[in-house]
mmCIF file of C-alpha atoms in Angstrom:
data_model
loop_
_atom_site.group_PDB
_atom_site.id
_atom_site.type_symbol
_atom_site.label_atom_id
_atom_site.label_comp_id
_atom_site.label_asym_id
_atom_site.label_seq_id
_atom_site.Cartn_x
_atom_site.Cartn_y
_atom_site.Cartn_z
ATOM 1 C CA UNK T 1 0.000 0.000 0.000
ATOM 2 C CA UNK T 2 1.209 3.670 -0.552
ATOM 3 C CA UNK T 3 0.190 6.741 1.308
ATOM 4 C CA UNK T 4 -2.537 4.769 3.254
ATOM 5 C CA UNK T 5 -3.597 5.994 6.786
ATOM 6 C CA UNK T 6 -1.387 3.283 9.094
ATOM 7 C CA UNK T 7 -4.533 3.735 11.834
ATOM 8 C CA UNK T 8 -6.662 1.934 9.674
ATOM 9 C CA UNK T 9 -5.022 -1.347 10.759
ATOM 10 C CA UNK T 10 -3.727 0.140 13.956
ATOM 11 C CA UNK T 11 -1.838 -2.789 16.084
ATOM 12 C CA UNK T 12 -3.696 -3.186 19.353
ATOM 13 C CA UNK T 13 -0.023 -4.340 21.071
ATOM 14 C CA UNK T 14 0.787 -2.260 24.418
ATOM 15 C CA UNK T 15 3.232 0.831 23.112
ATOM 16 C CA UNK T 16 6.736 -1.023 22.337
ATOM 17 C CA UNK T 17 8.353 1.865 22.182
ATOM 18 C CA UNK T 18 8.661 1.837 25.943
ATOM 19 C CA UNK T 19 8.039 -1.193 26.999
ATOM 20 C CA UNK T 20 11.031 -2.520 24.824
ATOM 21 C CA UNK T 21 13.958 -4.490 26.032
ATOM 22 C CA UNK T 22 17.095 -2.563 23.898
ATOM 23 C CA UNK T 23 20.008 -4.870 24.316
ATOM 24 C CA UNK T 24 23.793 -4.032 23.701
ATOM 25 C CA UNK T 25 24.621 -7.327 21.452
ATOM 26 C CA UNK T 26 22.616 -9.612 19.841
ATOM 27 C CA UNK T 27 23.363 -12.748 17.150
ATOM 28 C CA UNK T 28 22.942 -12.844 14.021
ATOM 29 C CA UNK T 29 22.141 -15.503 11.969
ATOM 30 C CA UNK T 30 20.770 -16.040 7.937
ATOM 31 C CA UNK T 31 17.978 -18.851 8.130
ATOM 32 C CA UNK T 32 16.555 -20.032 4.772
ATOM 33 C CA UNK T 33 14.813 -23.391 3.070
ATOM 34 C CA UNK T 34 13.431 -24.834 -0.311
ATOM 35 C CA UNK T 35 10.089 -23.986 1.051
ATOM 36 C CA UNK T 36 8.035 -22.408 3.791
ATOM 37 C CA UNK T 37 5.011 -21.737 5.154
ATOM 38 C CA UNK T 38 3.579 -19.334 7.619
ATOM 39 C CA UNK T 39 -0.248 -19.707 7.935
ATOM 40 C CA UNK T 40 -2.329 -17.113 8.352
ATOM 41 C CA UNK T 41 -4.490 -16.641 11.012
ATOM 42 C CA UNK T 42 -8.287 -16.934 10.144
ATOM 43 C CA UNK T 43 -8.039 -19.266 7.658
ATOM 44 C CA UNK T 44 -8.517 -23.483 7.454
ATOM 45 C CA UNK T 45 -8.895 -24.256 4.232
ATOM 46 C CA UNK T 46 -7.248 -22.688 2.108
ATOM 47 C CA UNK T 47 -4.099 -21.906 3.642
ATOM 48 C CA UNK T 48 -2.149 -18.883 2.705
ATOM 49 C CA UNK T 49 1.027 -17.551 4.029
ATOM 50 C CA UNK T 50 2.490 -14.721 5.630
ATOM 51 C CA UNK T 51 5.799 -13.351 3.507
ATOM 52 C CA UNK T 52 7.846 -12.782 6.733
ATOM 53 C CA UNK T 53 7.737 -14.805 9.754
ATOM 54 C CA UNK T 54 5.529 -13.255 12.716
ATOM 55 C CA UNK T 55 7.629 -12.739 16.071
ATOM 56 C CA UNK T 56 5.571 -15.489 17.423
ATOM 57 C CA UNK T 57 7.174 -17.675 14.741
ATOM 58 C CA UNK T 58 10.446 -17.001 15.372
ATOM 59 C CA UNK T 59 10.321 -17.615 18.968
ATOM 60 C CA UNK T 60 8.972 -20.709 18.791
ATOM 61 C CA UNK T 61 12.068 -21.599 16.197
ATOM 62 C CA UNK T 62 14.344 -20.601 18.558
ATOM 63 C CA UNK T 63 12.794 -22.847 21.611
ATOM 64 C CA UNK T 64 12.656 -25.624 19.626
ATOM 65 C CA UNK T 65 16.472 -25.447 18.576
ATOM 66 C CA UNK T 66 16.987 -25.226 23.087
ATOM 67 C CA UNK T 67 14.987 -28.385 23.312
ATOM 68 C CA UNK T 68 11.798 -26.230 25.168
ATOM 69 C CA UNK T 69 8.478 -27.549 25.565
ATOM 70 C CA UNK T 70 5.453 -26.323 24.010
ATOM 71 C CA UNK T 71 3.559 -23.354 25.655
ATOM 72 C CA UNK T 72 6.884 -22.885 27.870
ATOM 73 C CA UNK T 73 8.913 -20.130 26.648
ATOM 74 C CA UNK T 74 6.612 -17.611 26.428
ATOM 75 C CA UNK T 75 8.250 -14.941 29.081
ATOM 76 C CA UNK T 76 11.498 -15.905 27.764
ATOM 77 C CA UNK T 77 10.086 -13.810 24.770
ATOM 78 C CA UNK T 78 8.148 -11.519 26.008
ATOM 79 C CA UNK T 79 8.758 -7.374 24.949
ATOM 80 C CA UNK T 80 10.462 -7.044 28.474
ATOM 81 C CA UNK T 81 13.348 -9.904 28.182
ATOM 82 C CA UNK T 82 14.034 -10.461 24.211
ATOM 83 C CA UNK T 83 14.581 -8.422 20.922
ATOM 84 C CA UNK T 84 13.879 -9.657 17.597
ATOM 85 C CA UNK T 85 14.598 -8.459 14.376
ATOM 86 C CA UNK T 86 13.530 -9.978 10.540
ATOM 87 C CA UNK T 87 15.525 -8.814 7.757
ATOM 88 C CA UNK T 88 13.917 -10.328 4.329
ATOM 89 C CA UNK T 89 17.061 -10.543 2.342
ATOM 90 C CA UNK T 90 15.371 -12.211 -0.343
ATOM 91 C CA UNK T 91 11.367 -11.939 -0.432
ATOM 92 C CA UNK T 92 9.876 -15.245 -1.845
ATOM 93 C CA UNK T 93 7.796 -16.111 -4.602
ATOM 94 C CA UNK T 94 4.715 -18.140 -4.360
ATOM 95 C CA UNK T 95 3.733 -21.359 -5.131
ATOM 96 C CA UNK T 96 0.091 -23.313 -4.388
ATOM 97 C CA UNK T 97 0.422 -26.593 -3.400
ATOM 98 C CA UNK T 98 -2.322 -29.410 -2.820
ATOM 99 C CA UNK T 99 -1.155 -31.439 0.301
ATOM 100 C CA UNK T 100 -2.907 -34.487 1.825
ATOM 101 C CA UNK T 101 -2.649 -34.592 5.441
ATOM 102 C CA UNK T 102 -3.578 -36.945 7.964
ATOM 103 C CA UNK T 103 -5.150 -37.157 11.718
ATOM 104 C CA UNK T 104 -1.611 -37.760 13.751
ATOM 105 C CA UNK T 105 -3.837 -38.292 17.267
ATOM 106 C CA UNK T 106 -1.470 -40.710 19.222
ATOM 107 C CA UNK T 107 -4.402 -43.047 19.963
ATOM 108 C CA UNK T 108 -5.919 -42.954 16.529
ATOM 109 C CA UNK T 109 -2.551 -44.590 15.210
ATOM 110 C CA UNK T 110 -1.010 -48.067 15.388
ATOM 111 C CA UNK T 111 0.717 -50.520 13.415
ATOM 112 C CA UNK T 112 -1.360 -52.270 10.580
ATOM 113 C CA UNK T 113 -1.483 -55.681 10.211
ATOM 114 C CA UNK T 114 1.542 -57.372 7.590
ATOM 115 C CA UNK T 115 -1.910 -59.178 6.225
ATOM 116 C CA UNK T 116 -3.451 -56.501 5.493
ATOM 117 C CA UNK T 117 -0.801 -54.398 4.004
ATOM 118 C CA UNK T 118 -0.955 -53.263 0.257
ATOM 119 C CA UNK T 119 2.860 -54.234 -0.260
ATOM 120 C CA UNK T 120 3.448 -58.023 1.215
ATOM 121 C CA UNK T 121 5.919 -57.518 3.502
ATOM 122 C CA UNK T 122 6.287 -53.932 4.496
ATOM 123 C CA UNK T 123 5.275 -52.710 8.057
ATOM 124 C CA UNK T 124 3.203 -49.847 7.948
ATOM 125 C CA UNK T 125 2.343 -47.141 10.943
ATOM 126 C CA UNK T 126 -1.056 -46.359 9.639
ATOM 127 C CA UNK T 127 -4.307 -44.858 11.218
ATOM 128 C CA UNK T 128 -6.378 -48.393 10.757
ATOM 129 C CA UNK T 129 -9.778 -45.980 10.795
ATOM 130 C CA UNK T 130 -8.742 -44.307 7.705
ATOM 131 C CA UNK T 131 -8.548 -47.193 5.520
ATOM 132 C CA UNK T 132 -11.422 -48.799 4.343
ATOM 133 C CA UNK T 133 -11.592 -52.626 2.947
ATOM 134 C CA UNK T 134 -13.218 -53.169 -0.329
ATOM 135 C CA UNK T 135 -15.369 -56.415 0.589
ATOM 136 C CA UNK T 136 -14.157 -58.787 -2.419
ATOM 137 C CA UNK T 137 -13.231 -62.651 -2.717
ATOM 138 C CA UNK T 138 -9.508 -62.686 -3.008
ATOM 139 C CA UNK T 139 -8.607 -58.652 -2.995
ATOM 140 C CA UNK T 140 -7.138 -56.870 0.323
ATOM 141 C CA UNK T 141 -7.442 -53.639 -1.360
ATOM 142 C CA UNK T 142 -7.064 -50.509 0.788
ATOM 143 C CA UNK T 143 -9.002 -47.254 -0.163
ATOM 144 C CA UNK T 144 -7.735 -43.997 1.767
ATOM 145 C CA UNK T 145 -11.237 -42.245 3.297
ATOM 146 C CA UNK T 146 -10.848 -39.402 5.708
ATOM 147 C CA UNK T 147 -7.797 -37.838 4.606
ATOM 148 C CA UNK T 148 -8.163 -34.145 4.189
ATOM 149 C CA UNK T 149 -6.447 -32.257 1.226
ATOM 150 C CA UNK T 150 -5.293 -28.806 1.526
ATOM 151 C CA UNK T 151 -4.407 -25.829 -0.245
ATOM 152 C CA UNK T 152 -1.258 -24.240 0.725
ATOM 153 C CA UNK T 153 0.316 -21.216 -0.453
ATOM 154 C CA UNK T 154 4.226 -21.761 0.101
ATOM 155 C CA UNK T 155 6.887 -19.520 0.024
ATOM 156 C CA UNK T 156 9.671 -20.554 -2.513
ATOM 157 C CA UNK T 157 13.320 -20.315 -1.550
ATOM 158 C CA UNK T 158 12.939 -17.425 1.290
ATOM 159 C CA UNK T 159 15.925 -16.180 2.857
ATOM 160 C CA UNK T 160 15.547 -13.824 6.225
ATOM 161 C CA UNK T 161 18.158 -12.295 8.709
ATOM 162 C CA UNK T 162 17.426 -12.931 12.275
ATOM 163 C CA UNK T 163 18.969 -10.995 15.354
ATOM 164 C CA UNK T 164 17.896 -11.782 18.308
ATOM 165 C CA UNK T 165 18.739 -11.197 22.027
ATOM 166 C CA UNK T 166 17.388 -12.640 25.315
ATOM 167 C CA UNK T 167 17.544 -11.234 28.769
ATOM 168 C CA UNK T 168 18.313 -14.124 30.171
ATOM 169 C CA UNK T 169 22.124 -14.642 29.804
ATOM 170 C CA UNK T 170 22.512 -18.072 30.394
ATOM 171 C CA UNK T 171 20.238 -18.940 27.787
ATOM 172 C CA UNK T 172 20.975 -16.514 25.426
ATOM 173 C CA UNK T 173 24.757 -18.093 25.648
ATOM 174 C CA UNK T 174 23.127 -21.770 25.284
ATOM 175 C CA UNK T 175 21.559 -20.209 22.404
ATOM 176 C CA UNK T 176 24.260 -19.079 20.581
ATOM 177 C CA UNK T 177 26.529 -22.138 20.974
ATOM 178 C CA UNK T 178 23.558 -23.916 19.498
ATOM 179 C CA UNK T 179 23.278 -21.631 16.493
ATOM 180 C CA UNK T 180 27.016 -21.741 16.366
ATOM 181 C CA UNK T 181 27.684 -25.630 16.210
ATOM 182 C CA UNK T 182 24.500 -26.564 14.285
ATOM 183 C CA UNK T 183 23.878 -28.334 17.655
ATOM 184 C CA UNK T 184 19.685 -28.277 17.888
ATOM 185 C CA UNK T 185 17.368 -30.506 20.043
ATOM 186 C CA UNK T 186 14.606 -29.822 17.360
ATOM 187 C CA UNK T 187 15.804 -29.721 13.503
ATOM 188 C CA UNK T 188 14.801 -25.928 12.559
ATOM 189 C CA UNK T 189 11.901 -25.421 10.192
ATOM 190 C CA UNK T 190 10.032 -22.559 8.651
ATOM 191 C CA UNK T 191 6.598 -22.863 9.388
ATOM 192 C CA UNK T 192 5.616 -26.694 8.779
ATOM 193 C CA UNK T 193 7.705 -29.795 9.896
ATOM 194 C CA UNK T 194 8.419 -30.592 6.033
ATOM 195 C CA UNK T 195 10.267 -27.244 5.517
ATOM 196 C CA UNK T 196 13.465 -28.379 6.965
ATOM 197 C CA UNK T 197 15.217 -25.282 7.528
ATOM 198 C CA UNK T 198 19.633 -24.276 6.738
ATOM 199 C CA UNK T 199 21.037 -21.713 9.518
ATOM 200 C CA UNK T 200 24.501 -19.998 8.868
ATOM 201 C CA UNK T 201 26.629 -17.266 9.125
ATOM 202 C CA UNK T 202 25.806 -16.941 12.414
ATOM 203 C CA UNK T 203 27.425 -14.025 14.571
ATOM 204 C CA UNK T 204 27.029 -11.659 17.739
ATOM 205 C CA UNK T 205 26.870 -7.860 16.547
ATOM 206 C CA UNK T 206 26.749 -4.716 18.761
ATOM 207 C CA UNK T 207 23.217 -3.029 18.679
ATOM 208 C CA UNK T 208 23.994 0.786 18.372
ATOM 209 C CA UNK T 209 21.402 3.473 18.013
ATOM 210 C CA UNK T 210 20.866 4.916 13.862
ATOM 211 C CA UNK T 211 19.400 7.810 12.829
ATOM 212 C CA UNK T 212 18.180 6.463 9.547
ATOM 213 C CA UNK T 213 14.262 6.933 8.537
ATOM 214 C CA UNK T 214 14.339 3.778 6.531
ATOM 215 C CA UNK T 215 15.547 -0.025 7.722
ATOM 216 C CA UNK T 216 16.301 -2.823 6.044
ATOM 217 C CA UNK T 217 13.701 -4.893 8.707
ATOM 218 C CA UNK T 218 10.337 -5.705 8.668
ATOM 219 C CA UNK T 219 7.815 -4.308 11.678
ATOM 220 C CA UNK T 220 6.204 -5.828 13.725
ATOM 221 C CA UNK T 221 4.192 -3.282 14.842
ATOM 222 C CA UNK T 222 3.547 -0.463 12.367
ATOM 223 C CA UNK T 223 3.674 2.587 15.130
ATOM 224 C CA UNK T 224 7.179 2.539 13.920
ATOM 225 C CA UNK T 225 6.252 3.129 10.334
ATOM 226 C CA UNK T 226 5.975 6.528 8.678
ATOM 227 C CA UNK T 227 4.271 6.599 4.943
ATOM 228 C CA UNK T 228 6.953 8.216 2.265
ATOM 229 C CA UNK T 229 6.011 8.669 -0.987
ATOM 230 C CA UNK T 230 7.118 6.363 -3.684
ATOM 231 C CA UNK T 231 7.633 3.474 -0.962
ATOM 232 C CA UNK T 232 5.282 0.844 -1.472
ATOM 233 C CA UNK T 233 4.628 -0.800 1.834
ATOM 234 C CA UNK T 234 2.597 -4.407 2.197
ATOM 235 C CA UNK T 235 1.065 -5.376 5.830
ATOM 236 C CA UNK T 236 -0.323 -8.427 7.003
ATOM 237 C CA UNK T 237 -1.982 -8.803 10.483
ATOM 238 C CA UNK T 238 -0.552 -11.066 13.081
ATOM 239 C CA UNK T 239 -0.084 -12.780 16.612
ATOM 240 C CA UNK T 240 2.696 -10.610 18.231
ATOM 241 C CA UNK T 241 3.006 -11.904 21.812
ATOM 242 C CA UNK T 242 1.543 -15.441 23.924
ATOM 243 C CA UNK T 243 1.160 -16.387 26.828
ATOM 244 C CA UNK T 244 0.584 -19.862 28.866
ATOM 245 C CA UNK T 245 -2.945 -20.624 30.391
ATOM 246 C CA UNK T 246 -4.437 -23.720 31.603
ATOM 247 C CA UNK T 247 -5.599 -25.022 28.415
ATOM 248 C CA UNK T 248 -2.666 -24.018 26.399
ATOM 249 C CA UNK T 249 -1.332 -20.686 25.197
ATOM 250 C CA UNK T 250 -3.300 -17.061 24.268
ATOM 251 C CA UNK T 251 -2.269 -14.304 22.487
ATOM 252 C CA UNK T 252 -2.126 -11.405 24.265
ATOM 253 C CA UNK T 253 -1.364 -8.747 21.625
ATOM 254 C CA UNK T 254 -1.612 -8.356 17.748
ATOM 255 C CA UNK T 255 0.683 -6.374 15.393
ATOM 256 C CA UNK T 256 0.668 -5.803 11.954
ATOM 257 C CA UNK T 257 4.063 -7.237 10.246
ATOM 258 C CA UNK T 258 5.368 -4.504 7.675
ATOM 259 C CA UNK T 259 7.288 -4.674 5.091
ATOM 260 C CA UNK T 260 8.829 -2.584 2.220
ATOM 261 C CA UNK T 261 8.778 -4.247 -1.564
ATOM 262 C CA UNK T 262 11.015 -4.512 -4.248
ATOM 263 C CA UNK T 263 14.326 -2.607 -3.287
ATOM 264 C CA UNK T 264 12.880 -0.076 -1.011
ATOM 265 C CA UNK T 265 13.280 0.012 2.471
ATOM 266 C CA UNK T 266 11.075 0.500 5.400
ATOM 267 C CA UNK T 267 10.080 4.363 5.995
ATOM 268 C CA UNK T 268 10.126 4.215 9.744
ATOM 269 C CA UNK T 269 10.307 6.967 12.615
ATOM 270 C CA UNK T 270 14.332 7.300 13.269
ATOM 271 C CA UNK T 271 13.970 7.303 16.930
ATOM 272 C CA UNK T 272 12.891 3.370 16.626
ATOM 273 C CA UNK T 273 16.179 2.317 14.394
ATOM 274 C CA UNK T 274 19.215 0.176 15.795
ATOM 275 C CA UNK T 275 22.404 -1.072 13.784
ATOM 276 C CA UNK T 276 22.713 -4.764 14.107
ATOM 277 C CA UNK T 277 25.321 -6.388 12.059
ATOM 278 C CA UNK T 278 25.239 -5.179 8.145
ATOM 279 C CA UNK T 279 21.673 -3.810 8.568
ATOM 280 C CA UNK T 280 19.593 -0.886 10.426
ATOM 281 C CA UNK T 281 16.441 -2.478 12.164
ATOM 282 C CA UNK T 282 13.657 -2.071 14.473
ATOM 283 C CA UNK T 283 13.830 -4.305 17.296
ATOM 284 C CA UNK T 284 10.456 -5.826 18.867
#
């Protein structure tokens, strides 16, 4: 969008500009894959993607490369202990793809029988309530019933720029030993378990203060973001920040993720920009 009014979409996040944690280093690191996929929220479907990965995203890449548990890390990430930063280096094409997917309930699945197996002699780990017997003399055929095909939009060959720092210094040091030596509990992925993600060039930078009114970043909140003419600037609402309950996780604010296309950069307010590595961000 050009020369929109930002308060159409206004993020309903608490303001970040005060209530952010500004830390001295951070690391850097380029994550990228053959495919990814960041689904929208709203949609079941059909299941489009965001362009850049929301915060919430990113910090549950980062647990799962320090081993945590679902619906656990939440303060770890929180506005008041972390900084993030998304630099699309390369923004991805598109691509629609049908995929079949399956119920993975742990009780709905266990080993079917080598008798009743299309190929004699392989073992398969198959939901036996989504197969269903065609009742002829002599056949064993197996006809798939419940499985649910999807449409996905994927992202084709995305490569982003994370920083990232964590209050905690113990685990932002586990962190970046992890990121260092390719050393993960959980392989890293962008978005679904099939896009097996490739970290490198990963590095601790010194966050300095710019005064630049354009960053090479995406926002995560668009309070940051000043309309310039010329610029044309694509936003995509978005979970921003979780938190554990009983019954699972919340989210307890949304932003809108904002981004610049083509070779422009983000028109932002200077006071929000910080130097990180090769690029001038906004950190959330």
């Amino acid at each position: 969008m050009t020369q929109q009014d930002l308060t159409d979409y206004a993020s309903d996040s608490d303001d970040s500009s005060t209530a952010q944690y500004i830390p001295d280093t951070c690391i850097g690191f380029d994550v990228t894959a053959d495919f990814a996929h960041f689904r929208k929220v709203g949609n079941n479907s059909a299941k489009p993607s965001y362009r850049v990965p929301p915060r919430t995203t990113v910090a549950g890449l980062l647990a799962g490369i320090m081993g945590m548990s679902r619906d656990s890390y939440y303060d770890l990430f929180s506005p008041s202990s972390s900084a993030v930063a998304v630099v699309p280096k390369q923004l991805p094409h598109t691509y629609t793809m049908g995929i079949t997917t399956v119920n993975t309930n742990e009780a709905a699945i266990q080993y079917l029988p080598l008798e009743k197996d299309w190929w004699d002699g392989a073992e398969m780990l198959t939901p036996e309530s989504y197969l269903e017997h065609w009742d002829k003399p002599g056949r064993q055929d197996l006809m798939e019933t419940p499985r649910q095909r999807d449409t996905y939009e994927m992202l084709v060959d995305p490569v982003y720029r994370v920083y990232v720092s964590l209050a905690d210094e113990d685990v932002h040091d586990d962190l970046r030993e992890r990121l260092e030596n390719s050393r993960y509990h959980y392989s890293p992925v962008l978005g679904l378990s099939e896009c097996i993600a490739d970290i490198r060039n990963v590095d601790t930078h010194t966050v300095e203060s710019a005064t630049t009114n354009a960053v090479d970043s995406a926002a995560y909140d668009d309070s940051a973001v000043v309309p310039s003419p010329g610029v044309t600037v694509k936003r995509e609402r978005a979970p921003l920040y979780m938190e554990a309950t009983d019954g699972g996780r919340k989210t307890t604010a949304f932003g809108n993720i904002t981004y610049a296309t083509g070779d422009d950069r983000l028109p932002v307010d200077a006071s929000r920009a910080h130097a990180a590595g090769d690029h001038e961000v906004i950190l959330y």
